[in-house]
JSON list of C-alpha atoms in Angstrom, two decimals:
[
{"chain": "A", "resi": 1, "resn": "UNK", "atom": "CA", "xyz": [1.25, 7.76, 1.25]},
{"chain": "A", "resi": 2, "resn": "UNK", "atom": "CA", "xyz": [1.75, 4.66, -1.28]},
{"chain": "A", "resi": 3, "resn": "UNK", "atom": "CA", "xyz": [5.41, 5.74, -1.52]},
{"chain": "A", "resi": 4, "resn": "UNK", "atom": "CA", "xyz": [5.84, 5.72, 2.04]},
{"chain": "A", "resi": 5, "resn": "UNK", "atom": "CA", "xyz": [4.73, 1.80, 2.14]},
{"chain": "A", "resi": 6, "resn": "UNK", "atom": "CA", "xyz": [7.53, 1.05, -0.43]},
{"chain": "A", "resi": 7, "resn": "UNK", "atom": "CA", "xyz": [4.48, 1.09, -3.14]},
{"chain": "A", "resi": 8, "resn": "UNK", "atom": "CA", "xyz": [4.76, 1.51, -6.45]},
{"chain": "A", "resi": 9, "resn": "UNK", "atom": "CA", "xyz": [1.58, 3.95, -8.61]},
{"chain": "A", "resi": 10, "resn": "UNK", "atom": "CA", "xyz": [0.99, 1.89, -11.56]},
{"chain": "A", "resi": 11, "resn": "UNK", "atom": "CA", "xyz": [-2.25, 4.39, -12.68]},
{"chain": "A", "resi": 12, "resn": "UNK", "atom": "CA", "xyz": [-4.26, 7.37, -12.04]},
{"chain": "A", "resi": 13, "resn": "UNK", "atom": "CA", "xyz": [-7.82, 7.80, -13.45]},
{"chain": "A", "resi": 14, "resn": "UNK", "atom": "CA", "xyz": [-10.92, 8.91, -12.89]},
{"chain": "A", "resi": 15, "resn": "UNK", "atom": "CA", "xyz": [-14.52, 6.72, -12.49]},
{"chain": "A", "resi": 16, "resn": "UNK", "atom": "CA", "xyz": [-17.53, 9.39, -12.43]},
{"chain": "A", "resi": 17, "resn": "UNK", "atom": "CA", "xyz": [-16.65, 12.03, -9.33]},
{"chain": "A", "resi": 18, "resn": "UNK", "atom": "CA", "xyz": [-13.78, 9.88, -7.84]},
{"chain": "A", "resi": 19, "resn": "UNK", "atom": "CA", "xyz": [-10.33, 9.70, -8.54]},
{"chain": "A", "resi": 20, "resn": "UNK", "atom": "CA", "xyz": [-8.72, 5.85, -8.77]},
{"chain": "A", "resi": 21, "resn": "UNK", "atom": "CA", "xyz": [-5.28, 5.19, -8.11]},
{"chain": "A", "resi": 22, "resn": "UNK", "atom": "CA", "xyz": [-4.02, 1.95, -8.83]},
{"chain": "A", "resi": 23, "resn": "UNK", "atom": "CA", "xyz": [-0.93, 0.94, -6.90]},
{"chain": "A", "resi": 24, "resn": "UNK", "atom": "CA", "xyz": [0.95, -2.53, -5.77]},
{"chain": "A", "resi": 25, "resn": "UNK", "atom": "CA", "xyz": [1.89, -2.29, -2.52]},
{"chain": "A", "resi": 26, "resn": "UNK", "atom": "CA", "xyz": [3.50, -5.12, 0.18]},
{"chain": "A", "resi": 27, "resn": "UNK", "atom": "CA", "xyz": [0.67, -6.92, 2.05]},
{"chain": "A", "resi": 28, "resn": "UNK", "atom": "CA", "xyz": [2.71, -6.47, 5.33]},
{"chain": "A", "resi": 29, "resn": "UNK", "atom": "CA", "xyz": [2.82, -2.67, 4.60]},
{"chain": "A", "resi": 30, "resn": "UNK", "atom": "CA", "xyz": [-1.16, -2.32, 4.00]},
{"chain": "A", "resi": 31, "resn": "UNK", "atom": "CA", "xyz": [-2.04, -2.45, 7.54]},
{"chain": "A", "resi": 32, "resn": "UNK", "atom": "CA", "xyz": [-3.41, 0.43, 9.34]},
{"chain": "A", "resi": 33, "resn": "UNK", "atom": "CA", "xyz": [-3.99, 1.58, 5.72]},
{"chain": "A", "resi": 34, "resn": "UNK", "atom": "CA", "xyz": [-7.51, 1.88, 5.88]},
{"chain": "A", "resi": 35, "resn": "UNK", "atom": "CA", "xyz": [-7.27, 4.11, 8.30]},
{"chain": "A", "resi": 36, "resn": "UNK", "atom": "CA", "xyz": [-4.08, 6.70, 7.05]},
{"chain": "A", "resi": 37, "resn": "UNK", "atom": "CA", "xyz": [-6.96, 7.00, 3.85]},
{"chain": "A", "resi": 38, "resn": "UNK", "atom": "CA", "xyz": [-9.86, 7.91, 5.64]},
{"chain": "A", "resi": 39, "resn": "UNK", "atom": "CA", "xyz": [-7.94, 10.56, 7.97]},
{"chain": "A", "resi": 40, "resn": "UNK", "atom": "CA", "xyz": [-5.84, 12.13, 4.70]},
{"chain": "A", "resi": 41, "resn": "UNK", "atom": "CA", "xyz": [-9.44, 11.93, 2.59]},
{"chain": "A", "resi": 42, "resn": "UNK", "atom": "CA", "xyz": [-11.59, 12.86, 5.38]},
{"chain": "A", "resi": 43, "resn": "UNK", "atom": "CA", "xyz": [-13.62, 9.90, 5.31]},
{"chain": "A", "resi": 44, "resn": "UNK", "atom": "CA", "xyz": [-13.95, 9.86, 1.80]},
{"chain": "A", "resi": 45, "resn": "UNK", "atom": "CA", "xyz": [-11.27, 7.72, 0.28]},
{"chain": "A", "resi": 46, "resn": "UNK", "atom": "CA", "xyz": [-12.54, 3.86, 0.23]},
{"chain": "A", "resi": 47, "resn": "UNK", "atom": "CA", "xyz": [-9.57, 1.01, -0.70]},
{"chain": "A", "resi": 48, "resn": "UNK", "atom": "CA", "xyz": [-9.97, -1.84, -2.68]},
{"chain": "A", "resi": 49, "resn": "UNK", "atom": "CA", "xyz": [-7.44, -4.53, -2.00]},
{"chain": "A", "resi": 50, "resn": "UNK", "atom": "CA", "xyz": [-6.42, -7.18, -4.46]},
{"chain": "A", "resi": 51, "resn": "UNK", "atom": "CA", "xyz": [-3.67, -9.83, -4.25]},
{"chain": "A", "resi": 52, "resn": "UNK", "atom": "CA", "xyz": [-1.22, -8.92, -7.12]},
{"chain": "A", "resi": 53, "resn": "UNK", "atom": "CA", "xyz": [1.66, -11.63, -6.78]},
{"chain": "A", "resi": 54, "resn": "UNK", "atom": "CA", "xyz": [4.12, -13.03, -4.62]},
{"chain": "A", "resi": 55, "resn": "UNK", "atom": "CA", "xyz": [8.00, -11.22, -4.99]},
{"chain": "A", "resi": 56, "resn": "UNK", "atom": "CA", "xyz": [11.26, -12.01, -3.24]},
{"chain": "A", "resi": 57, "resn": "UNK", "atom": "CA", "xyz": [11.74, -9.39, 0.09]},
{"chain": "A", "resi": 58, "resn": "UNK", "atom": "CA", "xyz": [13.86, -6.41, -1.02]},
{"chain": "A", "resi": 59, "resn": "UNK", "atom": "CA", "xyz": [17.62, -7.55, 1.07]},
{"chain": "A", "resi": 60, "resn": "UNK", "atom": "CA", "xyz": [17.40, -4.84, 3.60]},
{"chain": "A", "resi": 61, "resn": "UNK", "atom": "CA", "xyz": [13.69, -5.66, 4.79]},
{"chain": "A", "resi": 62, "resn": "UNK", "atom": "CA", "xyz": [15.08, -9.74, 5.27]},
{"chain": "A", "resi": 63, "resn": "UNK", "atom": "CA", "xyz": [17.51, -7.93, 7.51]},
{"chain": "A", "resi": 64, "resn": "UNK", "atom": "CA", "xyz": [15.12, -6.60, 9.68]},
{"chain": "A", "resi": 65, "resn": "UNK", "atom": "CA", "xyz": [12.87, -9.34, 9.97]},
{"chain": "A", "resi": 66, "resn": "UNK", "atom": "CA", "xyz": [15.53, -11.91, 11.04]},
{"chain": "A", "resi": 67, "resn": "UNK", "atom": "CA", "xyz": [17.22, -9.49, 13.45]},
{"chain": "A", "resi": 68, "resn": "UNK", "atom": "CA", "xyz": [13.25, -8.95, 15.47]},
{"chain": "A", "resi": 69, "resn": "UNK", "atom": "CA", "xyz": [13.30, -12.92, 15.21]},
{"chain": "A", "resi": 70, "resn": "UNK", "atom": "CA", "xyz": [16.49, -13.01, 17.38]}
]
């Protein structure tokens, strides 16, 4: 799932009886992510979202944003 959202996994872990999985992700791919968790954990899985950084946009992604603003 973090893959598909051009993440990157930066840790896994465990805290008590849940698993953590620490990931940076692009803001504009985390929406509707929420949602993809809860329906793969069944209701289970809870995110915790945290701004990282700001990065340049990978060339082939400022392709497709300029082309849908033409």
């Amino acid at each position: 799932m973090i893959n598909s959202k051009r993440g990157t996994i930066e840790a896994m872990g465990e805290r008590r009886v849940a698993r953590v999985i620490t990931a940076k992700v692009p803001l504009s791919e985390m929406f509707g992510f929420t949602t993809q968790l809860r329906s793969a954990t069944e209701g289970r899985g809870v995110p915790n979202l945290e701004f990282s950084h700001y990065a340049v946009v990978p060339r082939n992604v400022q392709e497709d944003i300029i082309a849908s603003r033409k």
